[in-house]
């Protein structure tokens, strides 16, 4: 659930920069973060967690993501890489994961059907199984 470049929608940056707007924006951010079939019981704690951080922390996190760009450095990665992506991820879409797989020598990609950006929460058994298999293959 990542990419080599992580653009953040300007509306998210604006809403998180203003603590008085964060409460209204948090449910929308949660909606973008989870797949359409995510268990609703996962979403409320996500919103609560976003609202519980100190003012500015969420904004700084999203701003750091927005500034992140290692597109030109992927060829330098020499470690084994497992890319896990929910195929319903709207924040770091599947095309980002596919780019990582293609740009990093030997990278493996696991697509998780129906999961969004919070793939590790939405499908923990699938993600854990993928990591276990990947680590087992490393020996």
mmCIF file of N, CA and C in Angstrom:
data_model
loop_
_atom_site.group_PDB
_atom_site.id
_atom_site.type_symbol
_atom_site.label_atom_id
_atom_site.label_comp_id
_atom_site.label_asym_id
_atom_site.label_seq_id
_atom_site.Cartn_x
_atom_site.Cartn_y
_atom_site.Cartn_z
ATOM 1 N N UNK A 1 0.837 -1.187 0.000
ATOM 2 C CA UNK A 1 0.000 0.000 0.000
ATOM 3 C C UNK A 1 0.882 1.251 0.000
ATOM 4 N N UNK A 2 1.792 1.275 -0.984
ATOM 5 C CA UNK A 2 2.688 2.430 -1.085
ATOM 6 C C UNK A 2 3.054 2.663 -2.535
ATOM 7 N N UNK A 3 3.931 3.585 -2.747
ATOM 8 C CA UNK A 3 4.403 3.894 -4.074
ATOM 9 C C UNK A 3 5.719 4.623 -4.002
ATOM 10 N N UNK A 4 6.292 4.891 -5.161
ATOM 11 C CA UNK A 4 7.559 5.605 -5.222
ATOM 12 C C UNK A 4 7.345 7.115 -5.155
ATOM 13 N N UNK A 5 6.123 7.537 -5.400
ATOM 14 C CA UNK A 5 5.732 8.941 -5.282
ATOM 15 C C UNK A 5 4.332 8.952 -4.689
ATOM 16 N N UNK A 6 4.106 9.786 -3.695
ATOM 17 C CA UNK A 6 2.851 9.719 -2.946
ATOM 18 C C UNK A 6 2.132 11.065 -2.920
ATOM 19 N N UNK A 7 1.512 11.397 -3.991
ATOM 20 C CA UNK A 7 0.754 12.651 -4.042
ATOM 21 C C UNK A 7 -0.485 12.554 -3.151
ATOM 22 N N UNK A 8 -0.764 13.648 -2.449
ATOM 23 C CA UNK A 8 -1.929 13.737 -1.568
ATOM 24 C C UNK A 8 -2.867 14.797 -2.142
ATOM 25 N N UNK A 9 -4.141 14.484 -2.161
ATOM 26 C CA UNK A 9 -5.133 15.412 -2.696
ATOM 27 C C UNK A 9 -5.036 16.752 -1.947
ATOM 28 N N UNK A 10 -5.018 17.869 -2.667
ATOM 29 C CA UNK A 10 -4.909 19.177 -2.012
ATOM 30 C C UNK A 10 -5.990 19.427 -0.955
ATOM 31 N N UNK A 11 -7.180 18.897 -1.159
ATOM 32 C CA UNK A 11 -8.245 19.090 -0.166
ATOM 33 C C UNK A 11 -7.884 18.454 1.168
ATOM 34 N N UNK A 12 -7.184 17.323 1.137
ATOM 35 C CA UNK A 12 -6.757 16.667 2.377
ATOM 36 C C UNK A 12 -5.697 17.521 3.069
ATOM 37 N N UNK A 13 -4.760 18.043 2.295
ATOM 38 C CA UNK A 13 -3.727 18.899 2.888
ATOM 39 C C UNK A 13 -4.337 20.148 3.510
ATOM 40 N N UNK A 14 -5.287 20.755 2.816
ATOM 41 C CA UNK A 14 -5.936 21.961 3.339
ATOM 42 C C UNK A 14 -6.745 21.666 4.598
ATOM 43 N N UNK A 15 -7.506 20.591 4.575
ATOM 44 C CA UNK A 15 -8.363 20.261 5.722
ATOM 45 C C UNK A 15 -7.543 19.889 6.947
ATOM 46 N N UNK A 16 -6.442 19.184 6.740
ATOM 47 C CA UNK A 16 -5.629 18.772 7.896
ATOM 48 C C UNK A 16 -4.757 19.906 8.409
ATOM 49 N N UNK A 17 -4.566 20.954 7.613
ATOM 50 C CA UNK A 17 -3.785 22.107 8.065
ATOM 51 C C UNK A 17 -4.576 22.968 9.039
ATOM 52 N N UNK A 18 -5.888 22.830 9.019
ATOM 53 C CA UNK A 18 -6.766 23.636 9.856
ATOM 54 C C UNK A 18 -7.474 22.722 10.854
ATOM 55 N N UNK A 19 -7.031 22.728 12.121
ATOM 56 C CA UNK A 19 -7.636 21.819 13.112
ATOM 57 C C UNK A 19 -9.156 21.927 13.194
ATOM 58 N N UNK A 20 -9.705 23.090 12.903
ATOM 59 C CA UNK A 20 -11.163 23.234 12.980
ATOM 60 C C UNK A 20 -11.863 22.504 11.826
ATOM 61 N N UNK A 21 -11.147 22.165 10.767
ATOM 62 C CA UNK A 21 -11.733 21.451 9.629
ATOM 63 C C UNK A 21 -11.458 19.951 9.677
ATOM 64 N N UNK A 22 -10.542 19.545 10.538
ATOM 65 C CA UNK A 22 -10.145 18.137 10.561
ATOM 66 C C UNK A 22 -11.309 17.218 10.921
ATOM 67 N N UNK A 23 -12.135 17.607 11.890
ATOM 68 C CA UNK A 23 -13.250 16.749 12.303
ATOM 69 C C UNK A 23 -14.197 16.468 11.141
ATOM 70 N N UNK A 24 -14.418 17.458 10.290
ATOM 71 C CA UNK A 24 -15.301 17.259 9.136
ATOM 72 C C UNK A 24 -14.615 16.440 8.041
ATOM 73 N N UNK A 25 -13.287 16.571 7.937
ATOM 74 C CA UNK A 25 -12.549 15.885 6.875
ATOM 75 C C UNK A 25 -12.216 14.438 7.225
ATOM 76 N N UNK A 26 -12.101 14.123 8.491
ATOM 77 C CA UNK A 26 -11.654 12.788 8.907
ATOM 78 C C UNK A 26 -12.512 11.654 8.334
ATOM 79 N N UNK A 27 -13.837 11.738 8.354
ATOM 80 C CA UNK A 27 -14.624 10.651 7.754
ATOM 81 C C UNK A 27 -14.377 10.488 6.250
ATOM 82 N N UNK A 28 -14.139 11.585 5.560
ATOM 83 C CA UNK A 28 -13.854 11.498 4.126
ATOM 84 C C UNK A 28 -12.492 10.830 3.897
ATOM 85 N N UNK A 29 -11.500 11.199 4.689
ATOM 86 C CA UNK A 29 -10.185 10.562 4.589
ATOM 87 C C UNK A 29 -10.322 9.068 4.869
ATOM 88 N N UNK A 30 -11.117 8.725 5.859
ATOM 89 C CA UNK A 30 -11.354 7.307 6.163
ATOM 90 C C UNK A 30 -12.017 6.609 4.983
ATOM 91 N N UNK A 31 -12.966 7.280 4.366
ATOM 92 C CA UNK A 31 -13.641 6.697 3.210
ATOM 93 C C UNK A 31 -12.688 6.412 2.064
ATOM 94 N N UNK A 32 -11.715 7.281 1.860
ATOM 95 C CA UNK A 32 -10.711 7.064 0.819
ATOM 96 C C UNK A 32 -9.710 5.992 1.224
ATOM 97 N N UNK A 33 -9.550 5.777 2.523
ATOM 98 C CA UNK A 33 -8.517 4.868 3.027
ATOM 99 C C UNK A 33 -8.919 3.401 3.004
ATOM 100 N N UNK A 34 -10.207 3.137 3.062
ATOM 101 C CA UNK A 34 -10.685 1.760 3.134
ATOM 102 C C UNK A 34 -11.383 1.370 1.836
ATOM 103 N N UNK A 35 -11.340 0.085 1.538
ATOM 104 C CA UNK A 35 -12.053 -0.435 0.381
ATOM 105 C C UNK A 35 -13.550 -0.365 0.600
ATOM 106 N N UNK A 36 -14.324 -0.444 -0.468
ATOM 107 C CA UNK A 36 -15.777 -0.295 -0.358
ATOM 108 C C UNK A 36 -16.459 -1.393 0.457
ATOM 109 N N UNK A 37 -15.809 -2.533 0.617
ATOM 110 C CA UNK A 37 -16.417 -3.628 1.392
ATOM 111 C C UNK A 37 -15.764 -3.791 2.766
ATOM 112 N N UNK A 38 -15.028 -2.780 3.212
ATOM 113 C CA UNK A 38 -14.371 -2.864 4.522
ATOM 114 C C UNK A 38 -15.402 -2.951 5.635
ATOM 115 N N UNK A 39 -15.057 -3.683 6.665
ATOM 116 C CA UNK A 39 -15.901 -3.794 7.844
ATOM 117 C C UNK A 39 -16.052 -2.404 8.468
ATOM 118 N N UNK A 40 -17.278 -1.899 8.605
ATOM 119 C CA UNK A 40 -17.479 -0.571 9.197
ATOM 120 C C UNK A 40 -16.871 -0.436 10.598
ATOM 121 N N UNK A 41 -16.700 -1.550 11.293
ATOM 122 C CA UNK A 41 -16.102 -1.502 12.628
ATOM 123 C C UNK A 41 -14.637 -1.062 12.585
ATOM 124 N N UNK A 42 -14.011 -1.117 11.420
ATOM 125 C CA UNK A 42 -12.628 -0.661 11.279
ATOM 126 C C UNK A 42 -12.539 0.846 11.076
ATOM 127 N N UNK A 43 -13.589 1.425 10.549
ATOM 128 C CA UNK A 43 -13.527 2.826 10.128
ATOM 129 C C UNK A 43 -13.628 3.789 11.298
ATOM 130 N N UNK A 44 -14.520 3.544 12.241
ATOM 131 C CA UNK A 44 -14.674 4.453 13.383
ATOM 132 C C UNK A 44 -13.382 4.612 14.181
ATOM 133 N N UNK A 45 -12.662 3.532 14.503
ATOM 134 C CA UNK A 45 -11.400 3.714 15.227
ATOM 135 C C UNK A 45 -10.354 4.486 14.410
ATOM 136 N N UNK A 46 -10.399 4.333 13.094
ATOM 137 C CA UNK A 46 -9.490 5.089 12.234
ATOM 138 C C UNK A 46 -9.769 6.590 12.374
ATOM 139 N N UNK A 47 -11.043 6.959 12.289
ATOM 140 C CA UNK A 47 -11.431 8.367 12.425
ATOM 141 C C UNK A 47 -11.048 8.876 13.811
ATOM 142 N N UNK A 48 -11.343 8.101 14.839
ATOM 143 C CA UNK A 48 -10.998 8.500 16.203
ATOM 144 C C UNK A 48 -9.493 8.706 16.353
ATOM 145 N N UNK A 49 -8.709 7.817 15.773
ATOM 146 C CA UNK A 49 -7.256 7.938 15.847
ATOM 147 C C UNK A 49 -6.746 9.174 15.135
ATOM 148 N N UNK A 50 -7.321 9.470 13.993
ATOM 149 C CA UNK A 50 -6.934 10.668 13.247
ATOM 150 C C UNK A 50 -7.235 11.926 14.047
ATOM 151 N N UNK A 51 -8.372 11.927 14.724
ATOM 152 C CA UNK A 51 -8.763 13.098 15.514
ATOM 153 C C UNK A 51 -8.021 13.189 16.845
ATOM 154 N N UNK A 52 -7.422 12.095 17.283
ATOM 155 C CA UNK A 52 -6.749 12.072 18.584
ATOM 156 C C UNK A 52 -5.324 12.625 18.545
ATOM 157 N N UNK A 53 -4.753 12.742 17.362
ATOM 158 C CA UNK A 53 -3.373 13.223 17.292
ATOM 159 C C UNK A 53 -3.324 14.726 17.530
ATOM 160 N N UNK A 54 -2.176 15.201 17.974
ATOM 161 C CA UNK A 54 -1.996 16.628 18.243
ATOM 162 C C UNK A 54 -2.215 17.434 16.959
ATOM 163 N N UNK A 55 -2.724 18.650 17.093
ATOM 164 C CA UNK A 55 -2.930 19.488 15.912
ATOM 165 C C UNK A 55 -1.644 19.586 15.085
ATOM 166 N N UNK A 56 -1.802 19.455 13.806
ATOM 167 C CA UNK A 56 -0.663 19.559 12.906
ATOM 168 C C UNK A 56 0.002 18.244 12.566
ATOM 169 N N UNK A 57 -0.162 17.223 13.420
ATOM 170 C CA UNK A 57 0.507 15.951 13.172
ATOM 171 C C UNK A 57 -0.033 15.286 11.912
ATOM 172 N N UNK A 58 -1.346 15.233 11.781
ATOM 173 C CA UNK A 58 -1.930 14.619 10.591
ATOM 174 C C UNK A 58 -1.504 15.390 9.340
ATOM 175 N N UNK A 59 -1.530 16.699 9.434
ATOM 176 C CA UNK A 59 -1.110 17.505 8.286
ATOM 177 C C UNK A 59 0.356 17.242 7.933
ATOM 178 N N UNK A 60 1.210 17.218 8.939
ATOM 179 C CA UNK A 60 2.633 16.970 8.682
ATOM 180 C C UNK A 60 2.845 15.596 8.050
ATOM 181 N N UNK A 61 2.073 14.620 8.486
ATOM 182 C CA UNK A 61 2.162 13.273 7.915
ATOM 183 C C UNK A 61 1.769 13.297 6.432
ATOM 184 N N UNK A 62 0.637 13.908 6.128
ATOM 185 C CA UNK A 62 0.189 13.974 4.738
ATOM 186 C C UNK A 62 1.128 14.831 3.889
ATOM 187 N N UNK A 63 1.659 15.908 4.457
ATOM 188 C CA UNK A 63 2.600 16.761 3.714
ATOM 189 C C UNK A 63 3.891 15.996 3.416
ATOM 190 N N UNK A 64 4.356 15.182 4.362
ATOM 191 C CA UNK A 64 5.549 14.363 4.126
ATOM 192 C C UNK A 64 5.278 13.358 3.006
ATOM 193 N N UNK A 65 4.106 12.763 3.019
ATOM 194 C CA UNK A 65 3.741 11.843 1.934
ATOM 195 C C UNK A 65 3.737 12.575 0.600
ATOM 196 N N UNK A 66 3.144 13.762 0.579
ATOM 197 C CA UNK A 66 3.038 14.520 -0.660
ATOM 198 C C UNK A 66 4.413 14.893 -1.217
ATOM 199 N N UNK A 67 5.380 15.120 -0.356
ATOM 200 C CA UNK A 67 6.733 15.495 -0.788
ATOM 201 C C UNK A 67 7.585 14.279 -1.162
ATOM 202 N N UNK A 68 7.148 13.088 -0.781
ATOM 203 C CA UNK A 68 7.931 11.866 -1.002
ATOM 204 C C UNK A 68 8.004 11.542 -2.491
ATOM 205 N N UNK A 69 9.221 11.336 -2.978
ATOM 206 C CA UNK A 69 9.416 10.976 -4.384
ATOM 207 C C UNK A 69 10.768 10.292 -4.543
ATOM 208 N N UNK A 70 10.736 8.986 -4.737
ATOM 209 C CA UNK A 70 11.959 8.222 -4.997
ATOM 210 C C UNK A 70 11.872 7.513 -6.348
ATOM 211 N N UNK A 71 11.095 8.079 -7.256
ATOM 212 C CA UNK A 71 10.905 7.461 -8.574
ATOM 213 C C UNK A 71 12.236 7.154 -9.253
ATOM 214 N N UNK A 72 13.178 8.063 -9.167
ATOM 215 C CA UNK A 72 14.451 7.882 -9.838
ATOM 216 C C UNK A 72 15.439 6.985 -9.117
ATOM 217 N N UNK A 73 15.056 6.478 -7.956
ATOM 218 C CA UNK A 73 15.993 5.688 -7.154
ATOM 219 C C UNK A 73 15.600 4.223 -7.004
ATOM 220 N N UNK A 74 14.520 3.804 -7.607
ATOM 221 C CA UNK A 74 14.040 2.434 -7.416
ATOM 222 C C UNK A 74 15.054 1.393 -7.877
ATOM 223 N N UNK A 75 15.828 1.709 -8.881
ATOM 224 C CA UNK A 75 16.847 0.781 -9.365
ATOM 225 C C UNK A 75 17.951 0.516 -8.365
ATOM 226 N N UNK A 76 18.056 1.348 -7.341
ATOM 227 C CA UNK A 76 19.073 1.171 -6.303
ATOM 228 C C UNK A 76 18.685 0.118 -5.269
ATOM 229 N N UNK A 77 17.422 -0.247 -5.230
ATOM 230 C CA UNK A 77 16.949 -1.192 -4.217
ATOM 231 C C UNK A 77 17.514 -2.572 -4.518
ATOM 232 N N UNK A 78 18.277 -3.110 -3.569
ATOM 233 C CA UNK A 78 18.899 -4.419 -3.746
ATOM 234 C C UNK A 78 18.307 -5.476 -2.813
ATOM 235 N N UNK A 79 17.534 -5.047 -1.836
ATOM 236 C CA UNK A 79 16.935 -5.977 -0.872
ATOM 237 C C UNK A 79 15.725 -6.665 -1.501
ATOM 238 N N UNK A 80 15.388 -7.845 -1.008
ATOM 239 C CA UNK A 80 14.149 -8.493 -1.464
ATOM 240 C C UNK A 80 12.944 -7.614 -1.127
ATOM 241 N N UNK A 81 11.991 -7.567 -2.034
ATOM 242 C CA UNK A 81 10.851 -6.665 -1.861
ATOM 243 C C UNK A 81 9.546 -7.413 -2.100
ATOM 244 N N UNK A 82 8.636 -7.245 -1.154
ATOM 245 C CA UNK A 82 7.266 -7.726 -1.295
ATOM 246 C C UNK A 82 6.369 -6.496 -1.298
ATOM 247 N N UNK A 83 5.613 -6.325 -2.347
ATOM 248 C CA UNK A 83 4.670 -5.221 -2.459
ATOM 249 C C UNK A 83 3.276 -5.809 -2.268
ATOM 250 N N UNK A 84 2.544 -5.291 -1.281
ATOM 251 C CA UNK A 84 1.184 -5.754 -1.020
ATOM 252 C C UNK A 84 0.252 -4.568 -1.256
ATOM 253 N N UNK A 85 -0.781 -4.797 -2.057
ATOM 254 C CA UNK A 85 -1.683 -3.707 -2.399
ATOM 255 C C UNK A 85 -3.118 -4.211 -2.481
ATOM 256 N N UNK A 86 -4.015 -3.457 -1.880
ATOM 257 C CA UNK A 86 -5.432 -3.719 -2.075
ATOM 258 C C UNK A 86 -5.825 -3.236 -3.454
ATOM 259 N N UNK A 87 -6.557 -4.031 -4.193
ATOM 260 C CA UNK A 87 -6.885 -3.612 -5.559
ATOM 261 C C UNK A 87 -7.971 -2.536 -5.612
ATOM 262 N N UNK A 88 -8.477 -2.123 -4.438
ATOM 263 C CA UNK A 88 -9.435 -1.017 -4.347
ATOM 264 C C UNK A 88 -8.805 0.200 -3.656
ATOM 265 N N UNK A 89 -7.475 0.227 -3.573
ATOM 266 C CA UNK A 89 -6.760 1.319 -2.908
ATOM 267 C C UNK A 89 -6.882 2.594 -3.735
ATOM 268 N N UNK A 90 -7.473 3.619 -3.139
ATOM 269 C CA UNK A 90 -7.639 4.898 -3.834
ATOM 270 C C UNK A 90 -6.540 5.893 -3.490
ATOM 271 N N UNK A 91 -5.789 5.631 -2.419
ATOM 272 C CA UNK A 91 -4.711 6.550 -2.035
ATOM 273 C C UNK A 91 -3.395 6.195 -2.726
ATOM 274 N N UNK A 92 -3.079 4.927 -2.779
ATOM 275 C CA UNK A 92 -1.911 4.447 -3.530
ATOM 276 C C UNK A 92 -2.418 3.328 -4.430
ATOM 277 N N UNK A 93 -2.945 3.693 -5.585
ATOM 278 C CA UNK A 93 -3.622 2.724 -6.455
ATOM 279 C C UNK A 93 -2.716 1.587 -6.915
ATOM 280 N N UNK A 94 -3.358 0.547 -7.388
ATOM 281 C CA UNK A 94 -2.673 -0.647 -7.857
ATOM 282 C C UNK A 94 -1.578 -0.316 -8.866
ATOM 283 N N UNK A 95 -1.784 0.689 -9.691
ATOM 284 C CA UNK A 95 -0.754 1.038 -10.682
ATOM 285 C C UNK A 95 0.555 1.441 -9.999
ATOM 286 N N UNK A 96 0.488 2.004 -8.796
ATOM 287 C CA UNK A 96 1.709 2.339 -8.050
ATOM 288 C C UNK A 96 2.453 1.057 -7.667
ATOM 289 N N UNK A 97 1.699 0.067 -7.179
ATOM 290 C CA UNK A 97 2.294 -1.211 -6.787
ATOM 291 C C UNK A 97 2.885 -1.918 -7.995
ATOM 292 N N UNK A 98 2.161 -1.875 -9.100
ATOM 293 C CA UNK A 98 2.664 -2.514 -10.321
ATOM 294 C C UNK A 98 3.943 -1.836 -10.802
ATOM 295 N N UNK A 99 4.018 -0.526 -10.633
ATOM 296 C CA UNK A 99 5.238 0.194 -11.000
ATOM 297 C C UNK A 99 6.407 -0.261 -10.119
ATOM 298 N N UNK A 100 6.174 -0.404 -8.824
ATOM 299 C CA UNK A 100 7.234 -0.876 -7.926
ATOM 300 C C UNK A 100 7.711 -2.258 -8.341
ATOM 301 N N UNK A 101 6.772 -3.150 -8.627
ATOM 302 C CA UNK A 101 7.136 -4.506 -9.049
ATOM 303 C C UNK A 101 7.995 -4.468 -10.307
ATOM 304 N N UNK A 102 7.643 -3.619 -11.245
ATOM 305 C CA UNK A 102 8.386 -3.559 -12.500
ATOM 306 C C UNK A 102 9.725 -2.846 -12.398
ATOM 307 N N UNK A 103 9.840 -1.897 -11.474
ATOM 308 C CA UNK A 103 11.050 -1.077 -11.386
ATOM 309 C C UNK A 103 12.090 -1.621 -10.411
ATOM 310 N N UNK A 104 11.677 -2.522 -9.524
ATOM 311 C CA UNK A 104 12.611 -3.087 -8.539
ATOM 312 C C UNK A 104 12.872 -4.530 -8.927
ATOM 313 N N UNK A 105 14.105 -4.826 -9.242
ATOM 314 C CA UNK A 105 14.483 -6.172 -9.687
ATOM 315 C C UNK A 105 14.039 -7.227 -8.667
ATOM 316 N N UNK A 106 13.281 -8.202 -9.144
ATOM 317 C CA UNK A 106 12.862 -9.332 -8.327
ATOM 318 C C UNK A 106 11.707 -9.058 -7.381
ATOM 319 N N UNK A 107 11.159 -7.853 -7.402
ATOM 320 C CA UNK A 107 10.052 -7.539 -6.491
ATOM 321 C C UNK A 107 8.852 -8.430 -6.791
ATOM 322 N N UNK A 108 8.171 -8.833 -5.733
ATOM 323 C CA UNK A 108 6.953 -9.626 -5.860
ATOM 324 C C UNK A 108 5.757 -8.754 -5.486
ATOM 325 N N UNK A 109 4.647 -8.980 -6.147
ATOM 326 C CA UNK A 109 3.431 -8.217 -5.893
ATOM 327 C C UNK A 109 2.307 -9.160 -5.494
ATOM 328 N N UNK A 110 1.645 -8.820 -4.388
ATOM 329 C CA UNK A 110 0.443 -9.536 -3.958
ATOM 330 C C UNK A 110 -0.706 -8.533 -3.983
ATOM 331 N N UNK A 111 -1.708 -8.829 -4.805
ATOM 332 C CA UNK A 111 -2.924 -8.024 -4.884
ATOM 333 C C UNK A 111 -3.966 -8.631 -3.959
ATOM 334 N N UNK A 112 -4.586 -7.789 -3.161
ATOM 335 C CA UNK A 112 -5.616 -8.260 -2.240
ATOM 336 C C UNK A 112 -6.964 -7.757 -2.754
ATOM 337 N N UNK A 113 -7.786 -8.670 -3.291
ATOM 338 C CA UNK A 113 -9.071 -8.281 -3.867
ATOM 339 C C UNK A 113 -9.984 -7.603 -2.847
ATOM 340 N N UNK A 114 -10.565 -6.483 -3.265
ATOM 341 C CA UNK A 114 -11.554 -5.790 -2.449
ATOM 342 C C UNK A 114 -11.006 -4.919 -1.347
ATOM 343 N N UNK A 115 -9.703 -4.967 -1.103
ATOM 344 C CA UNK A 115 -9.120 -4.180 -0.011
ATOM 345 C C UNK A 115 -8.687 -2.813 -0.515
ATOM 346 N N UNK A 116 -8.672 -1.859 0.403
ATOM 347 C CA UNK A 116 -8.228 -0.508 0.099
ATOM 348 C C UNK A 116 -6.835 -0.258 0.640
ATOM 349 N N UNK A 117 -6.556 0.994 0.938
ATOM 350 C CA UNK A 117 -5.236 1.407 1.421
ATOM 351 C C UNK A 117 -4.903 0.774 2.777
ATOM 352 N N UNK A 118 -5.903 0.528 3.575
ATOM 353 C CA UNK A 118 -5.683 -0.084 4.888
ATOM 354 C C UNK A 118 -5.754 -1.605 4.775
ATOM 355 N N UNK A 119 -5.121 -2.122 3.749
ATOM 356 C CA UNK A 119 -5.147 -3.553 3.429
ATOM 357 C C UNK A 119 -4.754 -4.413 4.625
ATOM 358 N N UNK A 120 -3.810 -3.956 5.420
ATOM 359 C CA UNK A 120 -3.358 -4.750 6.564
ATOM 360 C C UNK A 120 -4.417 -4.881 7.654
ATOM 361 N N UNK A 121 -5.337 -3.922 7.709
ATOM 362 C CA UNK A 121 -6.452 -3.994 8.652
ATOM 363 C C UNK A 121 -7.646 -4.722 8.039
ATOM 364 N N UNK A 122 -7.843 -4.521 6.746
ATOM 365 C CA UNK A 122 -8.989 -5.089 6.060
ATOM 366 C C UNK A 122 -8.847 -6.592 5.811
ATOM 367 N N UNK A 123 -7.632 -7.024 5.568
ATOM 368 C CA UNK A 123 -7.384 -8.439 5.242
ATOM 369 C C UNK A 123 -6.118 -8.922 5.952
ATOM 370 N N UNK A 124 -6.118 -8.890 7.286
ATOM 371 C CA UNK A 124 -4.878 -9.221 8.011
ATOM 372 C C UNK A 124 -4.361 -10.634 7.748
ATOM 373 N N UNK A 125 -5.258 -11.605 7.590
ATOM 374 C CA UNK A 125 -4.792 -12.970 7.341
ATOM 375 C C UNK A 125 -4.123 -13.084 5.978
ATOM 376 N N UNK A 126 -4.661 -12.410 4.991
ATOM 377 C CA UNK A 126 -4.081 -12.446 3.647
ATOM 378 C C UNK A 126 -2.705 -11.792 3.658
ATOM 379 N N UNK A 127 -2.602 -10.637 4.304
ATOM 380 C CA UNK A 127 -1.322 -9.926 4.361
ATOM 381 C C UNK A 127 -0.304 -10.747 5.151
ATOM 382 N N UNK A 128 -0.703 -11.260 6.299
ATOM 383 C CA UNK A 128 0.222 -12.072 7.104
ATOM 384 C C UNK A 128 0.667 -13.313 6.334
ATOM 385 N N UNK A 129 -0.252 -13.938 5.627
ATOM 386 C CA UNK A 129 0.099 -15.110 4.829
ATOM 387 C C UNK A 129 1.082 -14.766 3.728
ATOM 388 N N UNK A 130 0.887 -13.621 3.067
ATOM 389 C CA UNK A 130 1.788 -13.183 2.015
ATOM 390 C C UNK A 130 3.176 -12.913 2.572
ATOM 391 N N UNK A 131 3.243 -12.269 3.729
ATOM 392 C CA UNK A 131 4.548 -11.993 4.363
ATOM 393 C C UNK A 131 5.196 -13.298 4.782
ATOM 394 N N UNK A 132 4.437 -14.206 5.359
ATOM 395 C CA UNK A 132 4.983 -15.498 5.794
ATOM 396 C C UNK A 132 5.548 -16.282 4.599
ATOM 397 N N UNK A 133 4.807 -16.322 3.523
ATOM 398 C CA UNK A 133 5.275 -17.014 2.308
ATOM 399 C C UNK A 133 6.542 -16.358 1.763
ATOM 400 N N UNK A 134 6.528 -15.046 1.700
ATOM 401 C CA UNK A 134 7.676 -14.297 1.186
ATOM 402 C C UNK A 134 8.926 -14.564 2.034
ATOM 403 N N UNK A 135 8.772 -14.486 3.347
ATOM 404 C CA UNK A 135 9.922 -14.737 4.222
ATOM 405 C C UNK A 135 10.391 -16.182 4.132
ATOM 406 N N UNK A 136 9.450 -17.121 3.969
ATOM 407 C CA UNK A 136 9.810 -18.518 3.811
ATOM 408 C C UNK A 136 10.629 -18.772 2.544
ATOM 409 N N UNK A 137 10.297 -18.038 1.490
ATOM 410 C CA UNK A 137 11.029 -18.173 0.235
ATOM 411 C C UNK A 137 12.445 -17.618 0.338
ATOM 412 N N UNK A 138 12.651 -16.684 1.257
ATOM 413 C CA UNK A 138 13.983 -16.110 1.444
ATOM 414 C C UNK A 138 14.921 -17.092 2.135
ATOM 415 N N UNK A 139 14.316 -18.053 2.849
ATOM 416 C CA UNK A 139 15.113 -19.074 3.520
ATOM 417 C C UNK A 139 15.535 -18.632 4.849
#
